[in-house]
PDB file of C-alpha atoms and ligand atoms in Angstrom:
ATOM      1  CA  MET A   1      -9.652  14.966 -52.754  1.00 95.00           C
ATOM      2  CA  LEU A   2      -7.864  16.870 -50.284  1.00 98.00           C
ATOM      3  CA  ASN A   3      -9.488  15.188 -47.434  1.00 96.00           C
ATOM      4  CA  GLU A   4      -6.927  14.930 -44.106  1.00 89.00           C
ATOM      5  CA  LYS A   5      -4.236  17.398 -46.195  1.00 98.00           C
ATOM      6  CA  VAL A   6      -3.932  20.993 -44.429  1.00 98.00           C
ATOM      7  CA  ALA A   7      -3.022  23.807 -46.380  1.00 99.00           C
ATOM      8  CA  LEU A   8      -1.813  27.356 -46.034  1.00 99.00           C
ATOM      9  CA  VAL A   9      -1.763  29.969 -47.968  1.00 99.00           C
ATOM     10  CA  THR A  10      -0.388  33.637 -48.056  1.00 98.00           C
ATOM     11  CA  GLY A  11      -2.510  35.985 -49.399  1.00 98.00           C
ATOM     12  CA  ALA A  12      -5.528  34.518 -48.784  1.00 98.00           C
ATOM     13  CA  ALA A  13      -7.825  38.124 -47.792  1.00 98.00           C
ATOM     14  CA  ALA A  14      -8.720  39.197 -51.495  1.00 98.00           C
ATOM     15  CA  GLY A  15      -8.512  37.755 -55.562  1.00 98.00           C
ATOM     16  CA  LEU A  16      -7.220  34.382 -56.215  1.00 98.00           C
ATOM     17  CA  GLY A  17      -5.349  33.810 -52.228  1.00 98.00           C
ATOM     18  CA  ARG A  18      -8.530  34.178 -51.082  1.00 98.00           C
ATOM     19  CA  SER A  19     -10.416  31.095 -54.466  1.00 98.00           C
ATOM     20  CA  ILE A  20      -7.559  29.093 -53.504  1.00 98.00           C
ATOM     21  CA  ALA A  21      -8.174  28.931 -50.003  1.00 99.00           C
ATOM     22  CA  GLU A  22     -12.070  28.072 -50.273  1.00 98.00           C
ATOM     23  CA  CYS A  23     -10.942  25.856 -53.070  1.00 98.00           C
ATOM     24  CA  TYR A  24      -9.297  24.267 -50.498  1.00 98.00           C
ATOM     25  CA  ALA A  25     -11.552  23.851 -47.829  1.00 98.00           C
ATOM     26  CA  LYS A  26     -14.708  23.286 -50.560  1.00 98.00           C
ATOM     27  CA  ASN A  27     -12.037  19.660 -51.485  1.00 98.00           C
ATOM     28  CA  GLY A  28     -11.640  18.657 -48.009  1.00 98.00           C
ATOM     29  CA  ALA A  29      -8.416  20.290 -46.466  1.00 98.00           C
ATOM     30  CA  ARG A  30      -8.520  22.405 -43.189  1.00 98.00           C
ATOM     31  CA  VAL A  31      -6.620  25.359 -44.173  1.00 98.00           C
ATOM     32  CA  VAL A  32      -4.700  28.318 -42.602  1.00 99.00           C
ATOM     33  CA  VAL A  33      -5.711  32.771 -44.341  1.00 99.00           C
ATOM     34  CA  ALA A  34      -1.898  34.491 -44.377  1.00 99.00           C
ATOM     35  CA  ASP A  35      -2.034  37.836 -45.126  1.00 98.00           C
ATOM     36  CA  ILE A  36      -0.818  41.525 -43.836  1.00 98.00           C
ATOM     37  CA  ASN A  37      -4.785  41.852 -43.978  1.00 98.00           C
ATOM     38  CA  ASP A  38      -6.114  41.133 -40.947  1.00 98.00           C
ATOM     39  CA  GLU A  39      -9.897  42.015 -41.264  1.00 98.00           C
ATOM     40  CA  PRO A  40     -10.220  40.510 -44.762  1.00 98.00           C
ATOM     41  CA  GLY A  41      -8.711  37.763 -43.754  1.00 98.00           C
ATOM     42  CA  GLU A  42     -10.364  37.021 -41.065  1.00 98.00           C
ATOM     43  CA  GLU A  43     -13.657  37.332 -43.609  1.00 98.00           C
ATOM     44  CA  THR A  44     -12.239  35.167 -45.943  1.00 99.00           C
ATOM     45  CA  VAL A  45     -11.681  32.226 -42.456  1.00 99.00           C
ATOM     46  CA  ARG A  46     -15.346  33.270 -42.292  1.00 98.00           C
ATOM     47  CA  ARG A  47     -16.719  32.529 -45.764  1.00 98.00           C
ATOM     48  CA  ILE A  48     -15.005  28.831 -45.558  1.00 98.00           C
ATOM     49  CA  THR A  49     -16.468  28.195 -41.851  1.00 98.00           C
ATOM     50  CA  GLU A  50     -19.925  29.061 -42.854  1.00 98.00           C
ATOM     51  CA  ALA A  51     -19.697  27.354 -46.057  1.00 98.00           C
ATOM     52  CA  GLY A  52     -18.848  24.181 -43.637  1.00 98.00           C
ATOM     53  CA  GLY A  53     -15.176  24.245 -43.357  1.00 98.00           C
ATOM     54  CA  THR A  54     -12.520  24.226 -41.187  1.00 98.00           C
ATOM     55  CA  ALA A  55      -9.972  27.512 -41.552  1.00 98.00           C
ATOM     56  CA  ALA A  56      -7.722  29.728 -39.433  1.00 99.00           C
ATOM     57  CA  TYR A  57      -6.498  32.933 -39.580  1.00 99.00           C
ATOM     58  CA  PHE A  58      -3.055  33.874 -39.287  1.00 99.00           C
ATOM     59  CA  HIS A  59      -1.346  38.046 -39.664  1.00 99.00           C
ATOM     60  CA  THR A  60       1.783  37.408 -41.818  1.00 98.00           C
ATOM     61  CA  ASP A  61       3.300  39.839 -43.674  1.00 98.00           C
ATOM     62  CA  SER A  62       5.170  37.300 -46.699  1.00 98.00           C
ATOM     63  CA  SER A  63       8.105  39.445 -47.633  1.00 98.00           C
ATOM     64  CA  SER A  64       9.590  38.527 -43.813  1.00 98.00           C
ATOM     65  CA  GLU A  65      11.389  35.519 -43.067  1.00 98.00           C
ATOM     66  CA  GLN A  66      10.465  35.318 -39.162  1.00 98.00           C
ATOM     67  CA  GLU A  67       6.983  35.848 -40.165  1.00 98.00           C
ATOM     68  CA  ASN A  68       7.071  32.856 -43.142  1.00 99.00           C
ATOM     69  CA  ALA A  69       8.527  31.023 -40.190  1.00 98.00           C
ATOM     70  CA  ALA A  70       5.572  32.245 -37.258  1.00 99.00           C
ATOM     71  CA  LEU A  71       2.551  30.560 -39.970  1.00 99.00           C
ATOM     72  CA  VAL A  72       4.630  27.084 -41.118  1.00 98.00           C
ATOM     73  CA  ALA A  73       4.914  26.987 -36.224  1.00 98.00           C
ATOM     74  CA  PHE A  74       1.165  28.347 -36.351  1.00 98.00           C
ATOM     75  CA  ALA A  75      -0.185  25.726 -38.806  1.00 98.00           C
ATOM     76  CA  VAL A  76       1.542  23.162 -36.742  1.00 98.00           C
ATOM     77  CA  ASP A  77       0.559  23.840 -33.534  1.00 98.00           C
ATOM     78  CA  THR A  78      -3.234  24.665 -35.009  1.00 98.00           C
ATOM     79  CA  PHE A  79      -4.025  21.664 -37.445  1.00 98.00           C
ATOM     80  CA  GLY A  80      -0.998  19.376 -36.640  1.00 98.00           C
ATOM     81  CA  ARG A  81       0.815  19.403 -40.393  1.00 98.00           C
ATOM     82  CA  LEU A  82       1.747  20.648 -42.854  1.00 98.00           C
ATOM     83  CA  ASP A  83       0.733  19.160 -46.776  1.00 98.00           C
ATOM     84  CA  ILE A  84       0.407  21.390 -49.049  1.00 98.00           C
ATOM     85  CA  ALA A  85       1.627  25.715 -49.385  1.00 99.00           C
ATOM     86  CA  CYS A  86       0.862  28.592 -51.184  1.00 99.00           C
ATOM     87  CA  ASN A  87       2.812  30.898 -51.888  1.00 99.00           C
ATOM     88  CA  ASN A  88       0.717  33.314 -53.253  1.00 98.00           C
ATOM     89  CA  ALA A  89       1.330  36.419 -51.933  1.00 98.00           C
ATOM     90  CA  GLY A  90       2.635  39.524 -54.466  1.00 97.00           C
ATOM     91  CA  ILE A  91       1.560  43.075 -55.880  1.00 96.00           C
ATOM     92  CA  ALA A  92       1.690  44.622 -58.681  1.00 95.00           C
ATOM     93  CA  PRO A  93       3.840  47.809 -58.791  1.00 94.00           C
ATOM     94  CA  PRO A  94       2.822  51.236 -61.402  1.00 95.00           C
ATOM     95  CA  SER A  95       3.756  51.278 -65.184  1.00 95.00           C
ATOM     96  CA  THR A  96       7.628  52.049 -65.261  1.00 96.00           C
ATOM     97  CA  PRO A  97      10.138  52.661 -68.117  1.00 97.00           C
ATOM     98  CA  LEU A  98      12.566  49.628 -66.714  1.00 97.00           C
ATOM     99  CA  ALA A  99      15.789  51.743 -66.934  1.00 98.00           C
ATOM    100  CA  GLU A 100      13.525  54.755 -65.009  1.00 98.00           C
ATOM    101  CA  VAL A 101      12.698  51.959 -62.277  1.00 98.00           C
ATOM    102  CA  PRO A 102      13.227  53.495 -58.735  1.00 98.00           C
ATOM    103  CA  THR A 103      15.659  51.442 -56.554  1.00 98.00           C
ATOM    104  CA  GLU A 104      12.934  51.575 -54.226  1.00 98.00           C
ATOM    105  CA  LEU A 105      10.415  50.136 -56.083  1.00 98.00           C
ATOM    106  CA  TRP A 106      12.432  47.605 -56.863  1.00 98.00           C
ATOM    107  CA  ARG A 107      13.346  46.333 -54.011  1.00 98.00           C
ATOM    108  CA  ARG A 108       9.866  47.084 -52.130  1.00 98.00           C
ATOM    109  CA  THR A 109       8.403  44.595 -55.438  1.00 98.00           C
ATOM    110  CA  LEU A 110      10.832  41.876 -55.095  1.00 98.00           C
ATOM    111  CA  SER A 111      10.733  41.265 -51.489  1.00 98.00           C
ATOM    112  CA  ILE A 112       7.082  40.416 -51.472  1.00 98.00           C
ATOM    113  CA  ASP A 113       7.093  38.944 -54.558  1.00 98.00           C
ATOM    114  CA  LEU A 114       9.888  36.725 -54.704  1.00 98.00           C
ATOM    115  CA  ASP A 115      11.837  36.890 -51.338  1.00 98.00           C
ATOM    116  CA  GLY A 116       8.573  36.669 -49.582  1.00 98.00           C
ATOM    117  CA  VAL A 117       8.160  33.347 -52.063  1.00 99.00           C
ATOM    118  CA  PHE A 118      11.478  31.466 -50.984  1.00 99.00           C
ATOM    119  CA  PHE A 119      10.536  32.780 -47.358  1.00 99.00           C
ATOM    120  CA  GLY A 120       7.761  30.773 -47.601  1.00 99.00           C
ATOM    121  CA  ILE A 121       9.970  27.653 -49.114  1.00 98.00           C
ATOM    122  CA  LYS A 122      12.339  28.091 -46.416  1.00 98.00           C
ATOM    123  CA  ALA A 123       9.985  27.672 -43.683  1.00 98.00           C
ATOM    124  CA  GLN A 124       7.300  24.870 -44.989  1.00 98.00           C
ATOM    125  CA  ILE A 125      10.468  22.259 -46.208  1.00 98.00           C
ATOM    126  CA  PRO A 126      11.524  20.890 -43.307  1.00 98.00           C
ATOM    127  CA  ALA A 127       7.457  20.910 -41.974  1.00 98.00           C
ATOM    128  CA  MET A 128       6.632  18.914 -45.027  1.00 98.00           C
ATOM    129  CA  LEU A 129       9.505  16.642 -44.516  1.00 98.00           C
ATOM    130  CA  GLY A 130       8.374  16.067 -40.568  1.00 93.00           C
ATOM    131  CA  ASN A 131       5.822  14.524 -42.035  1.00 93.00           C
ATOM    132  CA  GLY A 132       6.588  11.843 -44.940  1.00 95.00           C
ATOM    133  CA  GLY A 133       6.387  14.916 -47.756  1.00 98.00           C
ATOM    134  CA  GLY A 134       4.435  17.902 -49.271  1.00 98.00           C
ATOM    135  CA  THR A 135       2.946  19.918 -52.751  1.00 98.00           C
ATOM    136  CA  ILE A 136       4.204  23.435 -52.765  1.00 99.00           C
ATOM    137  CA  VAL A 137       2.338  25.375 -55.767  1.00 99.00           C
ATOM    138  CA  ASN A 138       4.375  28.876 -56.369  1.00 98.00           C
ATOM    139  CA  MET A 139       1.995  32.316 -57.704  1.00 98.00           C
ATOM    140  CA  ALA A 140       3.090  33.380 -61.357  1.00 98.00           C
ATOM    141  CA  SER A 141       2.420  34.529 -63.651  1.00 98.00           C
ATOM    142  CA  ILE A 142       2.170  34.902 -67.612  1.00 98.00           C
ATOM    143  CA  LEU A 143       4.677  37.563 -66.657  1.00 98.00           C
ATOM    144  CA  GLY A 144       7.048  34.543 -66.192  1.00 98.00           C
ATOM    145  CA  GLN A 145       7.569  33.430 -69.472  1.00 98.00           C
ATOM    146  CA  VAL A 146       6.908  36.765 -71.576  1.00 98.00           C
ATOM    147  CA  GLY A 147       8.048  41.025 -70.704  1.00 97.00           C
ATOM    148  CA  PHE A 148       5.940  43.443 -70.143  1.00 95.00           C
ATOM    149  CA  LEU A 149       5.314  47.260 -71.088  1.00 95.00           C
ATOM    150  CA  GLY A 150       6.349  48.376 -67.789  1.00 96.00           C
ATOM    151  CA  LEU A 151       6.352  45.892 -65.334  1.00 97.00           C
ATOM    152  CA  GLY A 152      10.061  45.119 -65.514  1.00 98.00           C
ATOM    153  CA  PRO A 153      10.400  44.217 -61.269  1.00 98.00           C
ATOM    154  CA  TYR A 154       7.535  41.942 -61.184  1.00 98.00           C
ATOM    155  CA  VAL A 155       8.416  40.409 -64.199  1.00 98.00           C
ATOM    156  CA  ALA A 156      12.083  39.810 -63.106  1.00 98.00           C
ATOM    157  CA  ALA A 157      10.463  38.034 -59.845  1.00 98.00           C
ATOM    158  CA  LYS A 158       7.514  36.085 -61.360  1.00 98.00           C
ATOM    159  CA  HIS A 159      11.068  34.188 -63.866  1.00 98.00           C
ATOM    160  CA  ALA A 160      12.328  33.842 -60.722  1.00 99.00           C
ATOM    161  CA  VAL A 161       9.740  32.091 -58.650  1.00 99.00           C
ATOM    162  CA  ILE A 162       9.628  29.974 -61.822  1.00 99.00           C
ATOM    163  CA  GLY A 163      12.825  28.910 -61.530  1.00 98.00           C
ATOM    164  CA  LEU A 164      12.954  28.506 -57.783  1.00 98.00           C
ATOM    165  CA  THR A 165       9.798  25.601 -58.417  1.00 99.00           C
ATOM    166  CA  LYS A 166      12.595  23.532 -60.947  1.00 98.00           C
ATOM    167  CA  GLN A 167      15.192  23.906 -58.329  1.00 98.00           C
ATOM    168  CA  ILE A 168      12.940  22.245 -55.169  1.00 98.00           C
ATOM    169  CA  ALA A 169      12.072  18.840 -57.379  1.00 98.00           C
ATOM    170  CA  VAL A 170      15.089  19.102 -58.016  1.00 98.00           C
ATOM    171  CA  ASP A 171      16.476  19.235 -54.342  1.00 98.00           C
ATOM    172  CA  TYR A 172      13.363  17.323 -52.876  1.00 98.00           C
ATOM    173  CA  ALA A 173      11.660  15.340 -54.836  1.00 98.00           C
ATOM    174  CA  ALA A 174      13.648  12.860 -54.145  1.00 98.00           C
ATOM    175  CA  GLN A 175      12.066  13.762 -50.142  1.00 98.00           C
ATOM    176  CA  GLY A 176       8.068  13.560 -51.491  1.00 98.00           C
ATOM    177  CA  ILE A 177       8.506  16.819 -51.934  1.00 98.00           C
ATOM    178  CA  ARG A 178       6.282  18.275 -54.936  1.00 98.00           C
ATOM    179  CA  ALA A 179       6.767  21.926 -56.561  1.00 98.00           C
ATOM    180  CA  ILE A 180       3.777  23.811 -59.534  1.00 98.00           C
ATOM    181  CA  ALA A 181       4.721  27.492 -60.367  1.00 99.00           C
ATOM    182  CA  ILE A 182       1.012  28.456 -62.573  1.00 98.00           C
ATOM    183  CA  GLY A 183       0.622  30.999 -64.115  1.00 98.00           C
ATOM    184  CA  PRO A 184      -2.508  32.796 -64.657  1.00 98.00           C
ATOM    185  CA  ALA A 185      -3.124  35.655 -67.365  1.00 97.00           C
ATOM    186  CA  PHE A 186      -5.452  38.275 -66.183  1.00 96.00           C
ATOM    187  CA  ILE A 187      -8.073  37.365 -63.423  1.00 97.00           C
ATOM    188  CA  LYS A 188     -10.423  39.665 -62.667  1.00 96.00           C
ATOM    189  CA  THR A 189      -9.748  40.411 -58.796  1.00 95.00           C
ATOM    190  CA  GLY A 190      -9.613  44.274 -59.053  1.00 84.00           C
ATOM    191  CA  LEU A 191      -7.671  45.519 -60.825  1.00 75.00           C
ATOM    192  CA  GLU A 192     -10.278  46.135 -63.755  1.00 78.00           C
ATOM    193  CA  LYS A 193     -12.998  47.437 -61.881  1.00 80.00           C
ATOM    194  CA  ALA A 194     -10.250  50.910 -62.639  1.00 77.00           C
ATOM    195  CA  LEU A 195     -10.075  50.351 -66.078  1.00 83.00           C
ATOM    196  CA  ASP A 196     -12.083  52.685 -68.666  1.00 87.00           C
ATOM    197  CA  PRO A 197     -13.476  50.387 -71.238  1.00 89.00           C
ATOM    198  CA  ASP A 198     -11.016  50.692 -74.578  1.00 91.00           C
ATOM    199  CA  SER A 199      -8.374  49.696 -72.273  1.00 88.00           C
ATOM    200  CA  ARG A 200     -10.907  46.250 -70.907  1.00 91.00           C
ATOM    201  CA  ALA A 201     -11.509  45.530 -73.932  1.00 93.00           C
ATOM    202  CA  ALA A 202      -8.489  45.976 -75.190  1.00 93.00           C
ATOM    203  CA  LEU A 203      -7.477  43.702 -71.888  1.00 93.00           C
ATOM    204  CA  ASP A 204      -9.685  41.108 -72.680  1.00 96.00           C
ATOM    205  CA  SER A 205      -9.445  40.806 -76.370  1.00 96.00           C
ATOM    206  CA  SER A 206      -5.247  39.586 -75.372  1.00 96.00           C
ATOM    207  CA  HIS A 207      -6.422  36.897 -74.193  1.00 97.00           C
ATOM    208  CA  PRO A 208      -7.043  34.730 -77.392  1.00 97.00           C
ATOM    209  CA  VAL A 209     -10.673  32.878 -75.335  1.00 98.00           C
ATOM    210  CA  GLY A 210     -11.679  36.855 -75.485  1.00 97.00           C
ATOM    211  CA  ARG A 211     -11.948  37.481 -71.312  1.00 97.00           C
ATOM    212  CA  MET A 212      -9.358  38.001 -68.328  1.00 97.00           C
ATOM    213  CA  GLY A 213     -10.242  34.504 -66.304  1.00 98.00           C
ATOM    214  CA  GLU A 214     -12.597  34.372 -63.127  1.00 97.00           C
ATOM    215  CA  PRO A 215     -10.835  34.085 -59.749  1.00 98.00           C
ATOM    216  CA  ASP A 216     -12.245  30.483 -59.945  1.00 98.00           C
ATOM    217  CA  GLU A 217     -10.496  28.932 -62.511  1.00 98.00           C
ATOM    218  CA  VAL A 218      -7.775  29.932 -60.938  1.00 98.00           C
ATOM    219  CA  GLY A 219      -9.082  28.420 -57.671  1.00 98.00           C
ATOM    220  CA  GLU A 220     -10.805  25.683 -58.603  1.00 98.00           C
ATOM    221  CA  VAL A 221      -7.087  24.161 -60.609  1.00 98.00           C
ATOM    222  CA  VAL A 222      -4.710  25.532 -58.127  1.00 98.00           C
ATOM    223  CA  ALA A 223      -7.183  22.699 -55.417  1.00 98.00           C
ATOM    224  CA  ALA A 224      -6.656  20.184 -57.961  1.00 98.00           C
ATOM    225  CA  VAL A 225      -2.442  19.665 -58.042  1.00 98.00           C
ATOM    226  CA  SER A 226      -2.456  20.141 -55.416  1.00 98.00           C
ATOM    227  CA  SER A 227      -4.148  16.467 -54.284  1.00 98.00           C
ATOM    228  CA  ASP A 228      -1.799  12.992 -54.506  1.00 96.00           C
ATOM    229  CA  THR A 229      -3.194  12.644 -58.295  1.00 97.00           C
ATOM    230  CA  TRP A 230      -0.879  14.739 -59.975  1.00 98.00           C
ATOM    231  CA  SER A 231       2.247  13.078 -58.488  1.00 98.00           C
ATOM    232  CA  PHE A 232       4.476  12.423 -60.193  1.00 98.00           C
ATOM    233  CA  VAL A 233       3.887  16.618 -61.658  1.00 98.00           C
ATOM    234  CA  ASN A 234       6.889  17.923 -60.461  1.00 98.00           C
ATOM    235  CA  GLY A 235       8.480  21.304 -61.316  1.00 98.00           C
ATOM    236  CA  ALA A 236       6.363  22.524 -63.930  1.00 98.00           C
ATOM    237  CA  TYR A 237       4.690  25.678 -65.116  1.00 98.00           C
ATOM    238  CA  LEU A 238       1.019  25.484 -65.241  1.00 98.00           C
ATOM    239  CA  PRO A 239      -0.741  27.907 -67.230  1.00 98.00           C
ATOM    240  CA  ILE A 240      -3.972  29.095 -66.342  1.00 98.00           C
ATOM    241  CA  ASP A 241      -4.313  31.774 -69.156  1.00 98.00           C
ATOM    242  CA  GLY A 242      -7.130  31.567 -71.866  1.00 98.00           C
ATOM    243  CA  GLY A 243      -3.959  30.831 -74.499  1.00 98.00           C
ATOM    244  CA  TYR A 244      -2.635  33.378 -73.543  1.00 98.00           C
ATOM    245  CA  LEU A 245       0.576  32.502 -74.199  1.00 97.00           C
ATOM    246  CA  SER A 246      -0.144  30.112 -77.254  1.00 96.00           C
ATOM    247  CA  ARG A 247       0.003  33.177 -80.543  1.00 90.00           C
TER     248      ARG A 247
HETATM  249  N1  NAD B   1      -5.041  39.047 -60.801  1.00 60.18           N
HETATM  250  C1  NAD B   1      -3.921  38.558 -62.137  1.00 60.18           C
HETATM  251  O1  NAD B   1      -4.483  39.302 -62.804  1.00 60.18           O
HETATM  252  C2  NAD B   1      -3.007  37.771 -61.292  1.00 60.18           C
HETATM  253  C3  NAD B   1      -2.378  37.409 -63.029  1.00 60.18           C
HETATM  254  C4  NAD B   1      -1.462  36.075 -62.451  1.00 60.18           C
HETATM  255  C5  NAD B   1      -0.406  36.462 -61.449  1.00 60.18           C
HETATM  256  N2  NAD B   1      -1.241  36.723 -60.244  1.00 60.18           N
HETATM  257  C6  NAD B   1      -0.721  36.993 -59.272  1.00 60.18           C
HETATM  258  O2  NAD B   1      -2.123  36.012 -57.814  1.00 60.18           O
HETATM  259  C7  NAD B   1      -1.404  36.022 -56.726  1.00 60.18           C
HETATM  260  C8  NAD B   1      -1.880  37.233 -56.435  1.00 60.18           C
HETATM  261  O3  NAD B   1      -2.812  38.451 -56.927  1.00 60.18           O
HETATM  262  P1  NAD B   1      -4.309  39.073 -57.059  1.00 60.18           P
HETATM  263  O4  NAD B   1      -4.973  39.460 -58.591  1.00 60.18           O
HETATM  264  O5  NAD B   1      -5.174  37.721 -56.969  1.00 60.18           O
HETATM  265  O6  NAD B   1      -3.854  39.951 -56.329  1.00 60.18           O
HETATM  266  P2  NAD B   1      -4.343  40.894 -55.266  1.00 60.18           P
HETATM  267  O7  NAD B   1      -4.488  42.429 -54.697  1.00 60.18           O
HETATM  268  O8  NAD B   1      -6.609  40.941 -55.817  1.00 60.18           O
HETATM  269  O9  NAD B   1      -4.221  39.695 -53.880  1.00 60.18           O
HETATM  270  C9  NAD B   1      -3.141  40.101 -53.207  1.00 60.18           C
HETATM  271  C10 NAD B   1      -3.846  39.966 -51.081  1.00 60.18           C
HETATM  272  O10 NAD B   1      -1.918  39.472 -50.959  1.00 60.18           O
HETATM  273  C11 NAD B   1      -2.645  40.408 -50.086  1.00 60.18           C
HETATM  274  N3  NAD B   1      -0.396  40.658 -49.478  1.00 60.18           N
HETATM  275  C12 NAD B   1      -0.158  42.415 -50.197  1.00 60.18           C
HETATM  276  N4  NAD B   1       1.301  42.295 -49.729  1.00 60.18           N
HETATM  277  C13 NAD B   1       1.625  41.457 -48.472  1.00 60.18           C
HETATM  278  C14 NAD B   1       1.975  40.892 -47.962  1.00 60.18           C
HETATM  279  N5  NAD B   1       3.317  41.487 -47.729  1.00 60.18           N
HETATM  280  N6  NAD B   1       2.129  40.042 -47.259  1.00 60.18           N
HETATM  281  C15 NAD B   1       1.354  39.278 -47.136  1.00 60.18           C
HETATM  282  N7  NAD B   1       0.686  39.206 -48.140  1.00 60.18           N
HETATM  283  C16 NAD B   1       0.179  40.228 -48.111  1.00 60.18           C
HETATM  284  C17 NAD B   1      -3.213  41.678 -49.815  1.00 60.18           C
HETATM  285  O11 NAD B   1      -3.610  42.080 -48.651  1.00 60.18           O
HETATM  286  C18 NAD B   1      -4.224  40.510 -50.231  1.00 60.18           C
HETATM  287  O12 NAD B   1      -4.805  40.566 -50.023  1.00 60.18           O
HETATM  288  C19 NAD B   1      -0.258  37.909 -56.757  1.00 60.18           C
HETATM  289  O13 NAD B   1       1.184  36.553 -56.672  1.00 60.18           O
HETATM  290  C20 NAD B   1      -0.110  38.215 -58.076  1.00 60.18           C
HETATM  291  O14 NAD B   1       0.828  38.357 -58.878  1.00 60.18           O
HETATM  292  C21 NAD B   1      -2.780  37.832 -60.447  1.00 60.18           C
END
């Protein structure tokens, strides 16, 4: 499905990013694994290589414009081109009522969850234009569509990521660039391990399907939408949410 493609994934040392990187590789792409956390990032590369895929690791702080540019340069130097970029790195701030959010927390969340996506896009588009186009997948959330108690900075960032995704389509579709925003509901990437049984049950039942998602239920879909069979889908928001937003 992705044979001959070169893909990069930010925040690929854990959780959804690791699953996306593995699913890209499983489907034939050569993958650049980017993260701020080196040892588990290199572990993602090891897992891909041991499964017969091709991957390389590059240390990247997604909140840095320069490091996003260096990441794209690394992908082109290492594998010759860039076809697919998944801007996945993100953090969730501690739950805080909006009027009590410290400015530092607001800026830190936005610097990774929004600036990081913008800096990624800014570096990725020129490289993709150089080889006739490409696909950008931005990691939004159900919280890019609705609010959630105490998560103001995150909700604001994810809504903006969906806006940026539409803007890529408007500005660059004619030049062969496609963008999709992905909207997972709650996925088991570790956060659920800290929950007590009651909170866990409440979170499960907030999804009409009655459970949280598995990382590969996102990774497999991201790999699919990154393939050329999705060529007429551009600027879209795609929920992967077990029906969460359908209530
Ligand atoms: N897990 C969910 O329920 C869920 C739901 C919707 C959206 N998302 C989004 O999916 C993305 C991944 O979430 P996750 O649950 O896999 O998180 P996670 O915490 O399991 O993994 C996040 C990864 O991003 C990396 N990272 C953090 N800051 C970084 C930075 N400045 N530069 C580069 N890498 C950085 C971390 O080291 C980690 O490897 C995030 O954007 C998150 O908002 C997650």
